[in-house]
PDB file of C-alpha atoms in Angstrom:
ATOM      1  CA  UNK X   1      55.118 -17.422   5.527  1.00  0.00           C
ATOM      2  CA  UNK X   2      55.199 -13.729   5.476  1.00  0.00           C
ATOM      3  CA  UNK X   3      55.770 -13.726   1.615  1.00  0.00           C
ATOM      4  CA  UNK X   4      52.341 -15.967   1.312  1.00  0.00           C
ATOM      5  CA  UNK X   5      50.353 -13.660   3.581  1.00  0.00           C
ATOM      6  CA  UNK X   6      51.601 -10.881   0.950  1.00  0.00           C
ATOM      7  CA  UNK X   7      50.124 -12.677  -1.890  1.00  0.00           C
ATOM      8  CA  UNK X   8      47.599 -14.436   0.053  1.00  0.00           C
ATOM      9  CA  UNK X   9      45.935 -12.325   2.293  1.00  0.00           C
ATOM     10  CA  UNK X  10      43.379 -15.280   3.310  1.00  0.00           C
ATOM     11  CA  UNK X  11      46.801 -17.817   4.081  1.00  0.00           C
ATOM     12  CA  UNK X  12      45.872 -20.247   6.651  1.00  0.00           C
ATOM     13  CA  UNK X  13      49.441 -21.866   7.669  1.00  0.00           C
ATOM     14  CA  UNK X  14      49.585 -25.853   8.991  1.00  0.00           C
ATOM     15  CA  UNK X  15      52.380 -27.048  11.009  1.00  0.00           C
ATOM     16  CA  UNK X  16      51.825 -30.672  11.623  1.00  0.00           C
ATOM     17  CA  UNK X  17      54.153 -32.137  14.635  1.00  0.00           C
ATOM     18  CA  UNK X  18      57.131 -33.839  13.638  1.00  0.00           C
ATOM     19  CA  UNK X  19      56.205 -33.380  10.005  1.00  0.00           C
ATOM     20  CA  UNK X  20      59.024 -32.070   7.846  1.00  0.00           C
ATOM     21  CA  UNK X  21      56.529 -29.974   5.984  1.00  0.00           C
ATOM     22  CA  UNK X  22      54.324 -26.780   6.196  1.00  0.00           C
ATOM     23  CA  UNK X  23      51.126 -26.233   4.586  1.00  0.00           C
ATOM     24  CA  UNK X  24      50.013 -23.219   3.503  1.00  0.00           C
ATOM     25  CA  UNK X  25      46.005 -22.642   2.219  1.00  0.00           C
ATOM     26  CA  UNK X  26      44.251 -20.007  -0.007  1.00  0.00           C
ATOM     27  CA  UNK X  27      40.684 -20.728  -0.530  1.00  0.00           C
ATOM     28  CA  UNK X  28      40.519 -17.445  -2.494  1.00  0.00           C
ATOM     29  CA  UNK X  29      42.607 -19.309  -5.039  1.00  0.00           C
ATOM     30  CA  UNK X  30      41.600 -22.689  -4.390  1.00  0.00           C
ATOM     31  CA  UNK X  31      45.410 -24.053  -3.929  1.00  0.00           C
ATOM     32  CA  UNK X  32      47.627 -25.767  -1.263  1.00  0.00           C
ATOM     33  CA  UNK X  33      51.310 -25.158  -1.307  1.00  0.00           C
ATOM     34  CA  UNK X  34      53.875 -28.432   0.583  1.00  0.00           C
ATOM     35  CA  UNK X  35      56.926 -26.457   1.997  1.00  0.00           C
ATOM     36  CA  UNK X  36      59.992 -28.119   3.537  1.00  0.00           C
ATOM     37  CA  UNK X  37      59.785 -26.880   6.901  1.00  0.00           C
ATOM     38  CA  UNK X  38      63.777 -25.937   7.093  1.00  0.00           C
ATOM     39  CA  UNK X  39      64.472 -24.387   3.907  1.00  0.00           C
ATOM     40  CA  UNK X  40      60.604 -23.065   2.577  1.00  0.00           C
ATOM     41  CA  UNK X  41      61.492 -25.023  -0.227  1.00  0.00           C
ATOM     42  CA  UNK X  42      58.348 -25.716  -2.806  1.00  0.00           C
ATOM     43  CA  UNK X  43      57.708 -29.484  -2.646  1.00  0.00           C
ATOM     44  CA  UNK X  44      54.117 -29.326  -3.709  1.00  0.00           C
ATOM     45  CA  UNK X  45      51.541 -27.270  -5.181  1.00  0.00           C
ATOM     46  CA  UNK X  46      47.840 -28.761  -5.250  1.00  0.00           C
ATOM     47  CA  UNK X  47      44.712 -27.208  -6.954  1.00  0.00           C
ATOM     48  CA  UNK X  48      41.277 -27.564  -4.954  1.00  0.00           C
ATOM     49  CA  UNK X  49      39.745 -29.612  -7.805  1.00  0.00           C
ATOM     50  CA  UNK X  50      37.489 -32.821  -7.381  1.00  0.00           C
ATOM     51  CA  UNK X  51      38.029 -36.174  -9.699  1.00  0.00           C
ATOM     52  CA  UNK X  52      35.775 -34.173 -12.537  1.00  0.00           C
ATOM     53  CA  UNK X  53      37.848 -31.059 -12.131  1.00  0.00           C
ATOM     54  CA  UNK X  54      35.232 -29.317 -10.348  1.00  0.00           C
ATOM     55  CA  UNK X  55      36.462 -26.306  -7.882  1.00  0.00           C
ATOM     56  CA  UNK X  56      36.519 -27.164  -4.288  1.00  0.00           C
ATOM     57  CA  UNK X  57      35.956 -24.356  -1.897  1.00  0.00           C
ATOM     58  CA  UNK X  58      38.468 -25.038   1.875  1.00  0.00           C
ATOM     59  CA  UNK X  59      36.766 -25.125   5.057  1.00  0.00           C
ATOM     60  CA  UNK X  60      38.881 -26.154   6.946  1.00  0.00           C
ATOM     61  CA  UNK X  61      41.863 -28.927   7.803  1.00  0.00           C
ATOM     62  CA  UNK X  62      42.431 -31.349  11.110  1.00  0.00           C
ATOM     63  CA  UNK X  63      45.857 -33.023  12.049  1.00  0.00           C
ATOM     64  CA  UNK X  64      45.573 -36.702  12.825  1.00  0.00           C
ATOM     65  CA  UNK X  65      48.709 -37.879  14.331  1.00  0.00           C
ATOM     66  CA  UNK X  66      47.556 -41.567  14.053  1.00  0.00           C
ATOM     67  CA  UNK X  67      47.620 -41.752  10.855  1.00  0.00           C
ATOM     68  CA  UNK X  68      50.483 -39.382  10.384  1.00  0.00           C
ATOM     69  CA  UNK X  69      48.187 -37.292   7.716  1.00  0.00           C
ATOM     70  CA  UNK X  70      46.311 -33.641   7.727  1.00  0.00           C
ATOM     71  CA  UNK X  71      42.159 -34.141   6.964  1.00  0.00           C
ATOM     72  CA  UNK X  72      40.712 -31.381   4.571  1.00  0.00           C
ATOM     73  CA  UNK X  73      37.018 -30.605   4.105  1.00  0.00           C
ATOM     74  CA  UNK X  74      35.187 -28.785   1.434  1.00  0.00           C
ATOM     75  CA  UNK X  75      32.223 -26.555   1.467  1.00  0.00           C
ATOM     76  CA  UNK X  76      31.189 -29.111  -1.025  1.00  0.00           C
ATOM     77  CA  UNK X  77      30.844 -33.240  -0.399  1.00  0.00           C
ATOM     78  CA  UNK X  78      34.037 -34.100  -0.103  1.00  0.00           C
ATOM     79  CA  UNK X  79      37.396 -34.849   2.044  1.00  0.00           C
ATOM     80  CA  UNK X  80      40.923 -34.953   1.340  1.00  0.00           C
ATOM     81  CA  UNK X  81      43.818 -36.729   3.400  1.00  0.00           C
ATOM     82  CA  UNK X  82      46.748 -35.751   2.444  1.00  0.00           C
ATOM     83  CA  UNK X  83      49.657 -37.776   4.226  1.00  0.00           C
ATOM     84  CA  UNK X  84      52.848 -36.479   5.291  1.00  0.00           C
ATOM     85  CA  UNK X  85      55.147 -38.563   4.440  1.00  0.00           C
ATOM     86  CA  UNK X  86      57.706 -38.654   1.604  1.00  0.00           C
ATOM     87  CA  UNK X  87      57.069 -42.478   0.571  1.00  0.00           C
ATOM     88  CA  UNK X  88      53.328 -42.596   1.525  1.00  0.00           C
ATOM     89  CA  UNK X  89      50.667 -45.142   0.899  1.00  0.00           C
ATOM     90  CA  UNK X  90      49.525 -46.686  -2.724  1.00  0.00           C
ATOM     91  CA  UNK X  91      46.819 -44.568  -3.981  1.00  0.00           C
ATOM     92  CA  UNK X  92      45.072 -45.009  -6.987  1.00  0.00           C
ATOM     93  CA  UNK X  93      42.687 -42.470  -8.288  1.00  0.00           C
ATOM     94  CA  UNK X  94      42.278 -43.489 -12.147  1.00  0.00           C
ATOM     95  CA  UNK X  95      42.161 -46.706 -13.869  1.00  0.00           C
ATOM     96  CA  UNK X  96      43.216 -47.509 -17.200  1.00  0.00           C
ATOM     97  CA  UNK X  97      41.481 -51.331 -17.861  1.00  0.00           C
ATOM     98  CA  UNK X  98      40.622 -53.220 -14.704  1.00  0.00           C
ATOM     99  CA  UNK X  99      41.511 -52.398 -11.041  1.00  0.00           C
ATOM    100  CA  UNK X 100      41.738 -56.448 -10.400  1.00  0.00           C
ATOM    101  CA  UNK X 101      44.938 -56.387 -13.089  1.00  0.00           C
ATOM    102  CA  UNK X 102      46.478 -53.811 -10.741  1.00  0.00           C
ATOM    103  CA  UNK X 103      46.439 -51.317 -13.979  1.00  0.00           C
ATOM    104  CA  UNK X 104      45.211 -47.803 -11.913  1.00  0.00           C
ATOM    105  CA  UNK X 105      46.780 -45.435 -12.237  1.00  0.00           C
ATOM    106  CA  UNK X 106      48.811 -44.238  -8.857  1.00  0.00           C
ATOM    107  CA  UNK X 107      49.169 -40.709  -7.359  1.00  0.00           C
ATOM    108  CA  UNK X 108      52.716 -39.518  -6.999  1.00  0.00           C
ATOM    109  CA  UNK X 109      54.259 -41.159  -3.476  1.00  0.00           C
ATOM    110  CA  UNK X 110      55.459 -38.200  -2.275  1.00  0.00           C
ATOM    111  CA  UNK X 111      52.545 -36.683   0.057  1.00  0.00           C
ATOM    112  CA  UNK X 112      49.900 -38.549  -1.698  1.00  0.00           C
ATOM    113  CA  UNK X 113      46.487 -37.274  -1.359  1.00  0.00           C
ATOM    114  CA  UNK X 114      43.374 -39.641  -1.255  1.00  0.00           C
ATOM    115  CA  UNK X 115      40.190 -38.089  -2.090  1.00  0.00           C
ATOM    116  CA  UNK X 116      37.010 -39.236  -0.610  1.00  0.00           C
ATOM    117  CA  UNK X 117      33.423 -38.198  -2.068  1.00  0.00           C
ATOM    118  CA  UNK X 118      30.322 -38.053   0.625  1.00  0.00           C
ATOM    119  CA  UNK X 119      27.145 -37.826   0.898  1.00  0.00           C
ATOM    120  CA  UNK X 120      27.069 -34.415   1.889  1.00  0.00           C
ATOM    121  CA  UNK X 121      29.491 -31.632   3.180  1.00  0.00           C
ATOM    122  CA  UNK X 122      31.240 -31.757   6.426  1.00  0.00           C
ATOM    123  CA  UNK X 123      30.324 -28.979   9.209  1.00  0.00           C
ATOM    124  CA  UNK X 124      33.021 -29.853  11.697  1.00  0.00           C
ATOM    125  CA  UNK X 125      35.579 -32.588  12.518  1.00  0.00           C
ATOM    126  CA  UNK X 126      38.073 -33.799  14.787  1.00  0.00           C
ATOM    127  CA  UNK X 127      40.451 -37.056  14.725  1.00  0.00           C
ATOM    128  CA  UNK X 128      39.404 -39.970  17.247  1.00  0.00           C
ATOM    129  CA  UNK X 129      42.789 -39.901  18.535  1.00  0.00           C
ATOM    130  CA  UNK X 130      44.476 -43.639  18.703  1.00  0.00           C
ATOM    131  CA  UNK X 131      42.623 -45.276  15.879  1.00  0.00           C
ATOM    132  CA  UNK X 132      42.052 -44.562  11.919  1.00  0.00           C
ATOM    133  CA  UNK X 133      38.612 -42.996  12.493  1.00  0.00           C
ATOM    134  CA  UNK X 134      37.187 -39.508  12.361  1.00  0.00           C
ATOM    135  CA  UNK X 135      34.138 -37.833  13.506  1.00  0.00           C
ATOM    136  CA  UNK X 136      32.258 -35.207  11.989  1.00  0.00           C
ATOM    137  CA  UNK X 137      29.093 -33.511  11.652  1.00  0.00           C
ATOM    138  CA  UNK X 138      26.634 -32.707   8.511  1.00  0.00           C
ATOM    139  CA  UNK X 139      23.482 -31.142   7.733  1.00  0.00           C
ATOM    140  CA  UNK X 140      20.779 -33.918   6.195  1.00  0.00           C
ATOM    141  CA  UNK X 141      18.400 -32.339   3.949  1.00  0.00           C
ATOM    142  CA  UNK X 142      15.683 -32.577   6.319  1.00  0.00           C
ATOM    143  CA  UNK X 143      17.700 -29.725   8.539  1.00  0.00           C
ATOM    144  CA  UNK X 144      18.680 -31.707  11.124  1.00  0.00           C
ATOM    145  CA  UNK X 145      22.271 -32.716  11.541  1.00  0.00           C
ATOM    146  CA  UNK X 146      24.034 -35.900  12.438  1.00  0.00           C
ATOM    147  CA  UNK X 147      26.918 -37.165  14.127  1.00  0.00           C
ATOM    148  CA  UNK X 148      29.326 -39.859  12.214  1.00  0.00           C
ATOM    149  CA  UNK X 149      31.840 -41.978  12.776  1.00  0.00           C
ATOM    150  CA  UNK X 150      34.331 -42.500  10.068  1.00  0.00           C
ATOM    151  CA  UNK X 151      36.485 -45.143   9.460  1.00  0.00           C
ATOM    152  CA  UNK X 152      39.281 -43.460   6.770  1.00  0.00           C
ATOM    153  CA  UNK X 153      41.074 -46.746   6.280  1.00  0.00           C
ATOM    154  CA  UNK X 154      37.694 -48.096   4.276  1.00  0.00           C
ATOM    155  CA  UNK X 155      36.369 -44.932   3.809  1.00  0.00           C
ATOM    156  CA  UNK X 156      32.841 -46.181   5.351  1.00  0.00           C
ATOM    157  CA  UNK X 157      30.305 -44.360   7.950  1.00  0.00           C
ATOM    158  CA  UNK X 158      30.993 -47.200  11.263  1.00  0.00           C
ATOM    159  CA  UNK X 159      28.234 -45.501  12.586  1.00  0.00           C
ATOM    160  CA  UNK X 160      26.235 -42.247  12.753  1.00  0.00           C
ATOM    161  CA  UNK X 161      23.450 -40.393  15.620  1.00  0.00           C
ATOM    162  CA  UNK X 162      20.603 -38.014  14.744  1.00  0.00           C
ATOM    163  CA  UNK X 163      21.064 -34.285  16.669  1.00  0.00           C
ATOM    164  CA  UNK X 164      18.694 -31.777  18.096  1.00  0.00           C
ATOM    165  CA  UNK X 165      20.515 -29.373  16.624  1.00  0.00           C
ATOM    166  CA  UNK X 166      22.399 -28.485  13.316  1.00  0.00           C
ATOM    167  CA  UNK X 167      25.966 -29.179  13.774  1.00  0.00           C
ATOM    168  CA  UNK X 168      28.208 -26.926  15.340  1.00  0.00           C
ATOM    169  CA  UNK X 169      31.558 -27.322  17.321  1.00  0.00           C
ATOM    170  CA  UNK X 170      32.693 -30.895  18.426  1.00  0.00           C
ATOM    171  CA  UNK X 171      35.356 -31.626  20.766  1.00  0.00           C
ATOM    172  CA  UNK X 172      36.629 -34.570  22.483  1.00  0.00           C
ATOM    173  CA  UNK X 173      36.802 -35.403  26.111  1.00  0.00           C
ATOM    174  CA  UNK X 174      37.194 -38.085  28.816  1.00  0.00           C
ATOM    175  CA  UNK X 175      35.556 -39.173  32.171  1.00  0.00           C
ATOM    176  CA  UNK X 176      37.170 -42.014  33.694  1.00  0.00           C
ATOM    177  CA  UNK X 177      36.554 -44.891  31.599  1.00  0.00           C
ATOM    178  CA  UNK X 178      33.725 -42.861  29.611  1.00  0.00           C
ATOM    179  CA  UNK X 179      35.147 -41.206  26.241  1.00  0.00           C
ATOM    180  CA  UNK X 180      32.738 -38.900  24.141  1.00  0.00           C
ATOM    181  CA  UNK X 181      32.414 -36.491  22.100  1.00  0.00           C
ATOM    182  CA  UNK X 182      30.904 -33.148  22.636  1.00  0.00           C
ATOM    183  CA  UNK X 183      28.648 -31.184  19.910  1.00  0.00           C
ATOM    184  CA  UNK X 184      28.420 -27.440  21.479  1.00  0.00           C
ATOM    185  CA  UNK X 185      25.708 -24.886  19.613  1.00  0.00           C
ATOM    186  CA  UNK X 186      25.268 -21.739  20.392  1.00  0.00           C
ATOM    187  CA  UNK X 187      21.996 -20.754  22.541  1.00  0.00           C
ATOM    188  CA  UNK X 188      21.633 -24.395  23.449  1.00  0.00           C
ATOM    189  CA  UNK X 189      23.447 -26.372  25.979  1.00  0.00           C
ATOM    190  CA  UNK X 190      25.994 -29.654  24.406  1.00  0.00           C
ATOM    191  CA  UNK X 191      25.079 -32.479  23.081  1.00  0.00           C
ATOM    192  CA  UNK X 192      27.512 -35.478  24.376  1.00  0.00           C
ATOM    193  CA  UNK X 193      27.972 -38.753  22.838  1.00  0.00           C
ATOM    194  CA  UNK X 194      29.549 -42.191  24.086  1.00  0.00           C
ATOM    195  CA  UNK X 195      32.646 -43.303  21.931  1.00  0.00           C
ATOM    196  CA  UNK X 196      32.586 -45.743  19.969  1.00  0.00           C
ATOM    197  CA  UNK X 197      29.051 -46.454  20.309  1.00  0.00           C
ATOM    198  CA  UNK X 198      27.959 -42.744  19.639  1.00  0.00           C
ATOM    199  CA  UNK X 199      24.641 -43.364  22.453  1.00  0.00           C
ATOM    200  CA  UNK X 200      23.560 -39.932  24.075  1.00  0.00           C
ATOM    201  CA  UNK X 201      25.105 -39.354  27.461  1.00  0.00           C
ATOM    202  CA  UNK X 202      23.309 -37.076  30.101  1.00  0.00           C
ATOM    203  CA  UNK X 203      26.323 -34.253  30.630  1.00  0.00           C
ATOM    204  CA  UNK X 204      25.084 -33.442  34.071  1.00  0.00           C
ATOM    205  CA  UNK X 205      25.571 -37.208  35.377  1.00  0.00           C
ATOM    206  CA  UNK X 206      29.608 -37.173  34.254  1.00  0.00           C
ATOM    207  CA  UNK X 207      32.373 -36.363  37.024  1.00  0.00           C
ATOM    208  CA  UNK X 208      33.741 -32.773  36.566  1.00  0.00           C
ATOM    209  CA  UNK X 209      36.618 -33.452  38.814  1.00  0.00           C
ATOM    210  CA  UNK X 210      37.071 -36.983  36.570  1.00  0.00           C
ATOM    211  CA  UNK X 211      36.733 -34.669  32.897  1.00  0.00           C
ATOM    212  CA  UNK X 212      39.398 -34.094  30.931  1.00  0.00           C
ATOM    213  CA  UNK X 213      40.000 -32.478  27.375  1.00  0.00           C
ATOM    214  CA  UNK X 214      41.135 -35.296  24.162  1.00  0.00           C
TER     215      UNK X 214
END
């Protein structure tokens, strides 16, 4: 790691838990190096580039241990999840004929990666921890933002919520039975939203003493 921060002084460094790998970032160079965490071995080397070979510019990467993968956003409309695992899931980005003759054409099953195009670029994100889902916010082109629910497994919006506010930080929480997300902006107080449903909840009427941190 100190040899990338040498050659990459904008390195941002990924250790997943209980992952055999490391992950070290440049978005100055628009790559992603796999490292076996004992040795610093080279497993991988990926180039930020979208399905037209477009640049892709990081903002930023979530673990989610559910689904035993590390979620990547782009200052442009799109996420990656790259899964670490060294026999991962069938991925198919091309095809060749006809996807119904099985004849696409399958990403390397070492630490696959599955790209996912969107209708616009993610702001912030966090894993809903315990199922294959992940929340994030986005700017709509009328300014506001919104809230959405991801499913990753079919790569669908389960369900979305307006904002006051443009997206900022979210984090996840608990009150008793209650869990929701939080959407914090600066100068204004948090938005909270019911999981899975994403309905507003009224902050002030949740147990403090009952609160605790996802």
């Amino acid at each position: 790691l100190q040899r990338y921060a040498s050659i990459w002084p904008d390195a941002v460094a990924l250790a997943p838990a209980g992952a055999p790998v490391l992950i070290v970032v440049s978005a100055r160079d628009g790559e992603l190096h796999l490292l076996d965490r004992e040795s610093g071995t080279l497993l991988k080397k990926i180039a930020f580039r979208d399905r037209t070979h477009g640049n892709l510019t990081f903002a930023g990467a979530v673990e989610s241990g559910f689904r035993r993968s590390v979620l990547i956003r782009f200052e442009q409309a799109e996420l990656w999840e790259l899964f670490l695992m060294e026999n991962g899931p069938a991925i198919y980005e091309g095809l060749v004929h006809d996807f119904r003759m099985g004849e696409g054409l399958r990403e390397p099953p070492q630490y696959p990666i599955r790209r996912i195009a969107l209708e616009a670029p993610i702001r912030s994100m966090v894993p809903e921890p315990g199922y294959a889902n992940l929340l994030f916010t986005q700017s709509g082109a009328d300014g506001f933002g919104r809230l959405v629910r991801f499913n990753l497994d079919v790569r669908r919006p389960i369900g979305q919520v307006q904002t006051r506010s443009p997206p900022g930080k979210l984090s996840l929480g608990q009150a008793g039975e209650i869990r929701f997300v939080a959407l914090a902006n600066a100068g204004s107080s948090s938005e909270v939203f019911r999981i899975p449903d994403l309905a507003p909840l009224d902050w002030r009427t949740l147990p403090v003493d009952a609160c605790r941190a996802r």
